[in-house]
Amino acid sequence: MNISRSQELFKQAQQVIPGGVNSPVRAFKSVGLTPLFIAKAKGSKIYDVDGNEYIDYVASWGPMILGHANDEINTAVRAALENGTSFGAPTELEVEMAKAVVDAVPSIEKVRMVSSGTEATMSAIRLARGFTGRSKLVKFEGCYHGHSDSLLVQAGSGVTTLGLPDSPGVTKGAAQDTINLPYNDLAAVEKLIREEHENIAAVIIEPIAGNAGVIPPKDGFLAGLRKITQEHGEVLIFDEVITGFRVGYGGAQQYYNVMPDLTCLGKIIGGGFPVGAFGGRADIMDAIAPVGAVYQAGTLSGNPIAMTAGLTLLNILKNPAVYEQLDKTGARFSDGLKSAAAEAGIAAQFTRVGSLSCMFFTDEPVFDYQSAKKSDTARFGAYFKSMLEQGINLAPSQFEASFVSAAHTEDDIDRTIEAARTALKSL
Ligand code: HOZ
């Protein structure tokens, strides 16, 4: 495989961009390779600057649920460009987007748009603190909620991939109000809240952990969180940046029928453009300025191009047949990998919710961050390399999800499983 142009660009990039990338997970550091520089993508395929074609399971880390460069979204965006790209004033599109989100996500009564998932979680936490008048925050080990200070404590995703401890630059003051508990351990949450509830403003969780691989909640875990937080007045925040509009039109809260007080969204609602949102109970949302005193703002929030792309995408996703197909494709992908691993005699764990899945290279069950970390990352690296050489683009980390899109065909999946057979046998 010739990747000489990617290699050359990576050299140049490292001179002018820290580590040559604008987000650490892109650097291929944990798999010891040169990152591919991408020229274009269409449907289920992505193409690097050397002209190599790959079947893509990164999906820009989630947003491209219909596949890349969707024709309907492109047409809508082209038309929207003619009307201007940013006004710093309210638009009808924002009202339409808010209505679409309120209609889709069962617990959201009011919503505010921001420009990234990080902004959404950061703002939701400030709001929860302002609303309750309490300061402490409970999060779960391995859950990644973006890179704002109070959330960058034992976080998953890039920090786990790079094996980093908590980030330098996060002050003791910012971290001291964050309490980390093991994912899927309801008893630990109940004990803490019973002891400390007058100090705890919020419990934030990825309802399906998607940044330490993919770890579904155990039966009763989310419902238990709902019950204990309701009893003691903490704001329950679901970070649905990955799961929102991914595991179903109403997200994980609809999938598991557990309603949080606030929900954070991102990725899919921007249709491939930079968007985030947070929303929930009207009484809590009305604590934000200009109605309430909790400040939150953004020049590009509700940007008309991003709103156009997102609305076009949500409109397509309204059709339940899209999710039925995504689930079938996800099952074909994950089940195929499972039988390929069994054939090759490779011990692995498989998790999947709809189009979101992960293969962990460990022979022990994965149910939280510590069990996920038992995975053999060197083995994952070798697998990743072989898959890439065979034209399959996976996320370059054991601790990330694979995303199938509505553009993946049965042939794409079958070619991927064939490649996995070869890769797994070679380990
Ligand atoms: N949540 C994504 C990784 N799991 C974000 C991608 C990034 O950090 O660039």
Short mmCIF file of C-alpha atoms and ligand atoms in Angstrom, two decimals:
data_model
loop_
_atom_site.label_atom_id
_atom_site.label_comp_id
_atom_site.label_asym_id
_atom_site.label_seq_id
_atom_site.Cartn_x
_atom_site.Cartn_y
_atom_site.Cartn_z
CA MET A 1 0.00 0.00 0.00
CA ASN A 2 1.50 3.32 -1.06
CA ILE A 3 0.89 6.04 1.52
CA SER A 4 3.83 8.26 0.55
CA ARG A 5 1.76 11.43 0.18
CA SER A 6 0.18 10.88 3.64
CA GLN A 7 3.68 10.35 5.07
CA GLU A 8 4.93 13.54 3.42
CA LEU A 9 1.94 15.57 4.66
CA PHE A 10 2.37 14.15 8.17
CA LYS A 11 5.99 15.37 8.18
CA GLN A 12 4.89 18.85 7.11
CA ALA A 13 1.97 18.83 9.55
CA GLN A 14 4.20 18.06 12.52
CA GLN A 15 6.18 21.25 11.81
CA VAL A 16 3.13 23.47 12.16
CA ILE A 17 0.45 21.54 14.09
CA PRO A 18 1.16 19.92 17.49
CA GLY A 19 1.64 16.22 16.73
CA GLY A 20 0.53 16.91 13.17
CA VAL A 21 -3.17 16.59 14.02
CA ASN A 22 -6.03 18.76 15.23
CA SER A 23 -7.36 16.09 17.61
CA PRO A 24 -5.08 13.51 19.29
CA VAL A 25 -7.11 10.39 18.43
CA ARG A 26 -6.34 11.00 14.74
CA ALA A 27 -2.59 10.55 15.19
CA PHE A 28 -2.47 6.70 14.94
CA LYS A 29 -0.02 6.92 17.87
CA SER A 30 -1.37 3.93 19.77
CA VAL A 31 -1.16 1.73 16.67
CA GLY A 32 2.31 3.02 15.75
CA LEU A 33 1.46 4.05 12.18
CA THR A 34 1.34 7.20 10.06
CA PRO A 35 -2.15 8.71 9.98
CA LEU A 36 -3.87 8.71 6.63
CA PHE A 37 -4.60 12.13 5.18
CA ILE A 38 -8.03 12.04 3.65
CA ALA A 39 -8.87 13.56 0.29
CA LYS A 40 -12.55 12.69 -0.01
CA ALA A 41 -15.30 10.29 1.00
CA LYS A 42 -18.57 9.07 -0.46
CA GLY A 43 -21.12 6.66 0.99
CA SER A 44 -19.35 3.90 2.93
CA LYS A 45 -15.93 4.65 1.38
CA ILE A 46 -13.15 7.02 2.29
CA TYR A 47 -10.15 7.86 0.05
CA ASP A 48 -6.70 8.97 1.15
CA VAL A 49 -4.46 11.47 -0.64
CA ASP A 50 -2.56 8.58 -2.29
CA GLY A 51 -5.79 7.39 -3.93
CA ASN A 52 -6.32 4.33 -1.70
CA GLU A 53 -9.94 3.37 -1.04
CA TYR A 54 -11.16 2.09 2.34
CA ILE A 55 -14.49 0.87 3.70
CA ASP A 56 -14.99 3.30 6.56
CA TYR A 57 -16.15 2.43 10.09
CA VAL A 58 -14.98 5.67 11.74
CA ALA A 59 -17.80 7.77 10.23
CA SER A 60 -16.05 10.93 11.44
CA TRP A 61 -16.38 9.39 14.95
CA GLY A 62 -20.12 9.03 14.59
CA PRO A 63 -21.91 11.78 12.66
CA MET A 64 -21.97 10.17 9.23
CA ILE A 65 -24.88 7.83 9.95
CA LEU A 66 -26.09 7.99 6.34
CA GLY A 67 -22.58 7.61 4.96
CA HIS A 68 -20.36 10.34 3.57
CA ALA A 69 -21.35 13.20 1.26
CA ASN A 70 -25.05 12.34 1.29
CA ASP A 71 -26.68 13.84 -1.81
CA GLU A 72 -29.75 15.25 -0.02
CA ILE A 73 -27.65 16.97 2.64
CA ASN A 74 -25.21 18.32 0.04
CA THR A 75 -28.05 19.78 -2.04
CA ALA A 76 -29.65 21.43 1.00
CA VAL A 77 -26.32 22.87 2.16
CA ARG A 78 -25.50 24.26 -1.30
CA ALA A 79 -28.84 26.06 -1.35
CA ALA A 80 -28.37 27.38 2.21
CA LEU A 81 -24.94 28.81 1.36
CA GLU A 82 -26.57 31.26 -1.02
CA ASN A 83 -28.43 32.87 1.90
CA GLY A 84 -25.32 33.58 3.97
CA THR A 85 -23.36 31.50 6.42
CA SER A 86 -23.72 33.23 9.80
CA PHE A 87 -25.78 36.14 11.12
CA GLY A 88 -25.35 36.24 14.90
CA ALA A 89 -29.12 36.62 15.10
CA PRO A 90 -32.03 34.18 15.47
CA THR A 91 -33.25 32.28 12.41
CA GLU A 92 -36.29 30.20 11.50
CA LEU A 93 -33.97 27.24 11.02
CA GLU A 94 -33.09 27.27 14.72
CA VAL A 95 -36.77 27.12 15.65
CA GLU A 96 -37.25 24.19 13.27
CA MET A 97 -34.22 22.42 14.72
CA ALA A 98 -35.37 22.94 18.30
CA LYS A 99 -38.84 21.60 17.42
CA ALA A 100 -37.29 18.57 15.70
CA VAL A 101 -35.13 17.78 18.74
CA VAL A 102 -38.01 18.30 21.20
CA ASP A 103 -40.23 16.02 19.06
CA ALA A 104 -37.56 13.33 18.78
CA VAL A 105 -35.92 13.11 22.21
CA PRO A 106 -38.54 12.13 24.82
CA SER A 107 -37.15 14.03 27.84
CA ILE A 108 -36.26 17.29 26.06
CA GLU A 109 -38.74 20.15 26.50
CA LYS A 110 -36.37 22.97 25.59
CA VAL A 111 -33.01 22.88 23.87
CA ARG A 112 -30.10 25.21 23.21
CA MET A 113 -27.69 24.75 20.31
CA VAL A 114 -23.91 25.03 20.72
CA SER A 115 -21.01 24.17 18.42
CA SER A 116 -19.57 20.94 19.87
CA GLY A 117 -20.26 18.11 22.28
CA THR A 118 -17.63 19.53 24.66
CA GLU A 119 -19.55 22.80 24.85
CA ALA A 120 -22.81 20.91 25.40
CA THR A 121 -21.57 18.92 28.41
CA MET A 122 -19.66 21.86 29.89
CA SER A 123 -22.77 24.04 29.67
CA ALA A 124 -25.12 21.35 31.01
CA ILE A 125 -22.93 20.94 34.07
CA ARG A 126 -22.78 24.67 34.76
CA LEU A 127 -26.54 24.73 34.41
CA ALA A 128 -27.01 21.80 36.81
CA ARG A 129 -24.77 23.51 39.36
CA GLY A 130 -26.58 26.83 38.95
CA PHE A 131 -29.99 25.17 39.19
CA THR A 132 -29.26 23.07 42.29
CA GLY A 133 -26.85 25.44 44.04
CA ARG A 134 -24.59 22.42 44.64
CA SER A 135 -21.06 21.96 43.33
CA LYS A 136 -20.02 18.31 43.04
CA LEU A 137 -20.33 16.22 39.93
CA VAL A 138 -20.45 12.44 39.60
CA LYS A 139 -19.11 10.88 36.42
CA PHE A 140 -18.06 7.36 35.50
CA GLU A 141 -14.59 5.97 34.78
CA GLY A 142 -13.91 5.70 31.08
CA CYS A 143 -16.82 7.94 30.11
CA TYR A 144 -15.60 10.83 27.97
CA HIS A 145 -17.64 14.00 27.99
CA GLY A 146 -15.36 16.26 25.98
CA HIS A 147 -12.30 18.06 27.20
CA SER A 148 -13.51 20.77 29.56
CA ASP A 149 -11.57 20.87 32.84
CA SER A 150 -13.99 19.34 35.33
CA LEU A 151 -14.76 16.47 32.94
CA LEU A 152 -11.20 15.55 32.03
CA VAL A 153 -10.74 13.30 35.04
CA GLN A 154 -10.28 9.57 34.34
CA ALA A 155 -11.86 10.15 30.95
CA GLY A 156 -11.92 7.62 28.10
CA SER A 157 -11.31 8.16 24.38
CA GLY A 158 -8.00 9.91 23.51
CA VAL A 159 -6.66 10.04 27.06
CA THR A 160 -7.10 6.28 27.43
CA THR A 161 -5.82 5.59 23.93
CA LEU A 162 -2.65 7.56 24.65
CA GLY A 163 -2.36 6.07 28.16
CA LEU A 164 -2.37 9.56 29.68
CA PRO A 165 -3.18 10.20 33.32
CA ASP A 166 -5.44 13.15 34.03
CA SER A 167 -4.35 16.11 31.94
CA PRO A 168 -1.78 18.63 33.15
CA GLY A 169 -3.39 22.06 33.09
CA VAL A 170 -6.50 20.84 34.90
CA THR A 171 -6.19 22.50 38.28
CA LYS A 172 -6.89 20.75 41.56
CA GLY A 173 -9.71 23.22 42.01
CA ALA A 174 -11.37 22.18 38.74
CA ALA A 175 -10.93 18.47 39.43
CA GLN A 176 -11.77 18.38 43.12
CA ASP A 177 -15.51 18.61 42.57
CA THR A 178 -15.54 15.66 40.15
CA ILE A 179 -16.13 12.23 41.65
CA ASN A 180 -15.41 9.20 39.46
CA LEU A 181 -17.25 5.95 40.03
CA PRO A 182 -17.08 2.63 38.17
CA TYR A 183 -19.51 2.35 35.25
CA ASN A 184 -22.33 -0.15 35.83
CA ASP A 185 -21.83 -0.10 39.62
CA LEU A 186 -25.16 1.12 40.94
CA ALA A 187 -24.38 0.28 44.57
CA ALA A 188 -21.39 2.68 44.50
CA VAL A 189 -23.61 5.52 43.25
CA GLU A 190 -26.33 4.83 45.80
CA LYS A 191 -23.82 4.78 48.66
CA LEU A 192 -22.21 8.06 47.58
CA ILE A 193 -25.46 9.88 47.02
CA ARG A 194 -26.89 8.74 50.34
CA GLU A 195 -23.78 10.08 52.10
CA GLU A 196 -23.17 13.28 50.14
CA HIS A 197 -26.35 14.26 48.37
CA GLU A 198 -26.50 17.82 49.67
CA ASN A 199 -23.25 18.55 47.79
CA ILE A 200 -23.92 16.73 44.51
CA ALA A 201 -25.34 18.81 41.68
CA ALA A 202 -25.37 16.25 38.89
CA VAL A 203 -24.65 12.74 37.71
CA ILE A 204 -23.43 12.66 34.11
CA ILE A 205 -23.19 9.45 32.12
CA GLU A 206 -22.93 8.12 28.61
CA PRO A 207 -26.00 5.82 28.74
CA ILE A 208 -24.00 3.45 26.54
CA ALA A 209 -20.32 4.06 27.25
CA GLY A 210 -18.88 4.79 23.82
CA ASN A 211 -15.41 6.10 24.55
CA ALA A 212 -13.89 3.08 26.28
CA GLY A 213 -14.93 0.83 23.45
CA VAL A 214 -18.68 0.23 23.58
CA ILE A 215 -20.06 -0.82 26.97
CA PRO A 216 -23.84 -1.19 27.29
CA PRO A 217 -25.48 -0.52 30.67
CA LYS A 218 -26.39 -3.55 32.78
CA ASP A 219 -30.10 -4.20 33.27
CA GLY A 220 -31.46 -1.77 35.83
CA PHE A 221 -28.34 0.43 36.01
CA LEU A 222 -29.80 3.49 34.24
CA ALA A 223 -33.20 3.06 35.92
CA GLY A 224 -31.39 2.84 39.27
CA LEU A 225 -29.52 6.09 38.55
CA ARG A 226 -32.80 7.74 37.65
CA LYS A 227 -34.43 6.61 40.90
CA ILE A 228 -31.64 7.61 43.28
CA THR A 229 -31.08 11.03 41.64
CA GLN A 230 -34.82 11.73 41.67
CA GLU A 231 -34.98 10.89 45.36
CA HIS A 232 -32.11 13.20 46.30
CA GLY A 233 -32.44 16.09 43.83
CA GLU A 234 -29.39 15.60 41.61
CA VAL A 235 -29.71 16.52 37.94
CA LEU A 236 -29.29 13.36 35.83
CA ILE A 237 -27.48 14.19 32.59
CA PHE A 238 -27.29 11.75 29.70
CA ASP A 239 -24.40 12.50 27.38
CA GLU A 240 -25.96 11.28 24.13
CA VAL A 241 -23.37 12.88 21.87
CA ILE A 242 -22.65 9.42 20.46
CA THR A 243 -25.94 7.59 21.13
CA GLY A 244 -28.33 10.42 20.21
CA PHE A 245 -30.10 9.66 16.91
CA ARG A 246 -27.66 6.71 16.60
CA VAL A 247 -29.25 3.86 18.55
CA GLY A 248 -32.71 5.11 17.58
CA TYR A 249 -34.46 8.37 16.72
CA GLY A 250 -35.07 9.05 20.43
CA GLY A 251 -31.55 8.02 21.46
CA ALA A 252 -30.52 5.71 24.28
CA GLN A 253 -33.11 7.21 26.65
CA GLN A 254 -35.87 5.94 24.39
CA TYR A 255 -34.04 2.65 23.75
CA TYR A 256 -33.81 1.92 27.50
CA ASN A 257 -36.89 3.94 28.49
CA VAL A 258 -35.07 5.94 31.15
CA MET A 259 -35.55 9.72 31.10
CA PRO A 260 -32.77 12.05 32.27
CA ASP A 261 -33.28 15.67 33.35
CA LEU A 262 -30.82 17.00 30.78
CA THR A 263 -29.43 15.51 27.57
CA CYS A 264 -26.29 16.51 25.65
CA LEU A 265 -26.23 16.00 21.89
CA GLY A 266 -23.70 16.49 19.11
CA LYS A 267 -22.28 14.66 16.10
CA ILE A 268 -25.36 13.44 14.15
CA ILE A 269 -27.51 16.55 14.76
CA GLY A 270 -24.97 18.57 12.77
CA GLY A 271 -25.12 16.30 9.73
CA GLY A 272 -21.32 16.46 9.51
CA PHE A 273 -20.98 20.10 10.58
CA PRO A 274 -19.76 21.27 14.01
CA VAL A 275 -22.83 21.21 16.28
CA GLY A 276 -23.75 20.33 19.83
CA ALA A 277 -26.86 20.89 21.91
CA PHE A 278 -28.11 20.49 25.44
CA GLY A 279 -31.71 20.32 26.47
CA GLY A 280 -34.18 18.87 28.92
CA ARG A 281 -36.72 19.87 31.54
CA ALA A 282 -38.10 23.36 30.84
CA ASP A 283 -37.75 24.48 34.47
CA ILE A 284 -34.03 23.65 34.41
CA MET A 285 -33.40 25.04 30.92
CA ASP A 286 -35.06 28.32 31.91
CA ALA A 287 -32.30 28.87 34.45
CA ILE A 288 -30.06 29.85 31.47
CA ALA A 289 -29.58 33.46 30.39
CA PRO A 290 -31.41 35.46 29.18
CA VAL A 291 -34.31 33.98 31.21
CA GLY A 292 -32.20 32.85 34.16
CA ALA A 293 -28.83 33.79 35.58
CA VAL A 294 -26.65 30.88 34.37
CA TYR A 295 -24.56 32.31 31.54
CA GLN A 296 -23.93 30.45 28.29
CA ALA A 297 -23.38 31.89 24.80
CA GLY A 298 -21.86 31.30 21.34
CA THR A 299 -21.33 33.38 18.18
CA LEU A 300 -21.79 30.42 15.83
CA SER A 301 -24.44 28.61 17.89
CA GLY A 302 -27.35 27.57 15.68
CA ASN A 303 -25.29 28.28 12.58
CA PRO A 304 -27.60 28.19 9.52
CA ILE A 305 -25.45 25.83 7.45
CA ALA A 306 -25.09 23.36 10.31
CA MET A 307 -28.82 23.63 11.09
CA THR A 308 -29.65 22.93 7.44
CA ALA A 309 -27.43 19.86 7.31
CA GLY A 310 -28.70 18.58 10.66
CA LEU A 311 -32.36 19.14 9.87
CA THR A 312 -32.05 17.41 6.50
CA LEU A 313 -30.42 14.44 8.21
CA LEU A 314 -32.98 14.24 11.03
CA ASN A 315 -35.75 14.34 8.48
CA ILE A 316 -34.31 11.26 6.75
CA LEU A 317 -33.81 9.50 10.10
CA LYS A 318 -37.49 9.94 10.98
CA ASN A 319 -38.16 6.86 8.89
CA PRO A 320 -37.92 3.83 11.25
CA ALA A 321 -36.80 1.70 8.29
CA VAL A 322 -33.41 3.46 8.46
CA TYR A 323 -32.85 2.14 12.00
CA GLU A 324 -34.07 -1.35 11.07
CA GLN A 325 -31.51 -1.44 8.28
CA LEU A 326 -28.77 -0.02 10.53
CA ASP A 327 -29.48 -2.70 13.11
CA LYS A 328 -29.32 -5.47 10.47
CA THR A 329 -26.06 -4.12 9.10
CA GLY A 330 -24.64 -3.74 12.62
CA ALA A 331 -25.56 -7.35 13.43
CA ARG A 332 -24.02 -8.66 10.18
CA PHE A 333 -20.82 -6.76 10.99
CA SER A 334 -20.52 -7.75 14.66
CA ASP A 335 -21.68 -11.37 14.21
CA GLY A 336 -19.32 -11.77 11.26
CA LEU A 337 -16.37 -10.56 13.32
CA LYS A 338 -17.38 -12.90 16.13
CA SER A 339 -17.31 -15.96 13.89
CA ALA A 340 -14.05 -14.82 12.26
CA ALA A 341 -12.46 -14.53 15.72
CA ALA A 342 -13.81 -17.94 16.76
CA GLU A 343 -12.44 -19.53 13.54
CA ALA A 344 -9.03 -17.97 14.19
CA GLY A 345 -9.06 -19.02 17.86
CA ILE A 346 -8.76 -15.40 19.04
CA ALA A 347 -10.28 -14.62 22.43
CA ALA A 348 -12.45 -11.52 22.15
CA GLN A 349 -15.56 -9.89 23.57
CA PHE A 350 -18.21 -8.34 21.34
CA THR A 351 -20.57 -5.57 22.33
CA ARG A 352 -23.20 -3.98 20.11
CA VAL A 353 -26.22 -1.74 20.29
CA GLY A 354 -27.67 -1.27 16.80
CA SER A 355 -25.07 0.28 14.52
CA LEU A 356 -22.59 0.88 17.35
CA SER A 357 -20.20 -1.95 18.21
CA CYS A 358 -16.80 -2.97 19.53
CA MET A 359 -14.50 -5.99 19.53
CA PHE A 360 -12.36 -6.14 22.69
CA PHE A 361 -9.23 -8.30 22.54
CA THR A 362 -9.70 -9.93 25.94
CA ASP A 363 -11.08 -13.27 27.13
CA GLU A 364 -12.85 -11.68 30.11
CA PRO A 365 -16.27 -10.01 30.03
CA VAL A 366 -16.21 -6.24 29.56
CA PHE A 367 -18.66 -4.26 31.71
CA ASP A 368 -16.66 -1.23 32.88
CA TYR A 369 -13.49 0.74 32.26
CA GLN A 370 -11.16 -1.55 34.23
CA SER A 371 -12.38 -4.67 32.42
CA ALA A 372 -12.09 -2.86 29.04
CA LYS A 373 -8.50 -1.94 29.89
CA LYS A 374 -7.60 -5.64 30.18
CA SER A 375 -7.74 -5.77 26.37
CA ASP A 376 -4.55 -6.63 24.54
CA THR A 377 -3.83 -3.31 22.80
CA ALA A 378 -0.74 -4.64 21.00
CA ARG A 379 -2.93 -7.34 19.44
CA PHE A 380 -5.49 -4.70 18.50
CA GLY A 381 -2.68 -2.70 16.85
CA ALA A 382 -1.63 -5.66 14.69
CA TYR A 383 -5.25 -6.33 13.75
CA PHE A 384 -5.82 -2.66 12.90
CA LYS A 385 -2.73 -2.59 10.66
CA SER A 386 -3.72 -5.70 8.75
CA MET A 387 -7.28 -4.39 8.27
CA LEU A 388 -6.00 -1.06 7.01
CA GLU A 389 -3.68 -2.77 4.54
CA GLN A 390 -6.71 -4.68 3.27
CA GLY A 391 -8.71 -1.48 2.76
CA ILE A 392 -10.71 -1.36 5.98
CA ASN A 393 -10.65 1.88 7.99
CA LEU A 394 -11.29 1.21 11.70
CA ALA A 395 -10.85 3.71 14.52
CA PRO A 396 -7.14 3.62 15.44
CA SER A 397 -7.74 2.56 19.05
CA GLN A 398 -9.05 -0.41 21.01
CA PHE A 399 -11.09 2.07 23.04
CA GLU A 400 -13.30 3.45 20.29
CA ALA A 401 -16.51 2.28 18.64
CA SER A 402 -17.05 1.00 15.11
CA PHE A 403 -19.91 2.76 13.35
CA VAL A 404 -21.83 1.26 10.45
CA SER A 405 -23.88 3.63 8.31
CA ALA A 406 -26.98 3.34 6.15
CA ALA A 407 -24.61 3.44 3.16
CA HIS A 408 -22.82 0.19 4.09
CA THR A 409 -23.95 -2.64 1.83
CA GLU A 410 -23.98 -6.36 2.57
CA ASP A 411 -21.07 -6.60 0.16
CA ASP A 412 -19.11 -3.99 2.19
CA ILE A 413 -19.70 -5.98 5.36
CA ASP A 414 -18.83 -9.32 3.75
CA ARG A 415 -15.59 -7.88 2.34
CA THR A 416 -14.79 -6.53 5.81
CA ILE A 417 -15.37 -9.90 7.46
CA GLU A 418 -13.19 -11.61 4.85
CA ALA A 419 -10.42 -9.11 5.68
CA ALA A 420 -10.95 -9.74 9.40
CA ARG A 421 -10.55 -13.50 8.83
CA THR A 422 -7.16 -12.86 7.26
CA ALA A 423 -6.17 -10.31 9.90
CA LEU A 424 -7.20 -12.44 12.87
CA LYS A 425 -5.52 -15.58 11.50
CA SER A 426 -2.28 -13.64 11.16
CA LEU A 427 -2.17 -12.60 14.85
N1 HOZ B 1 -15.58 11.08 20.95
C1 HOZ B 1 -14.65 11.00 19.88
C2 HOZ B 1 -13.65 9.95 20.18
N2 HOZ B 1 -14.21 8.89 20.87
C3 HOZ B 1 -14.08 12.33 19.62
C4 HOZ B 1 -13.11 12.34 18.51
C5 HOZ B 1 -11.96 13.21 18.86
O1 HOZ B 1 -11.61 13.32 20.04
O2 HOZ B 1 -11.39 13.76 17.92
#
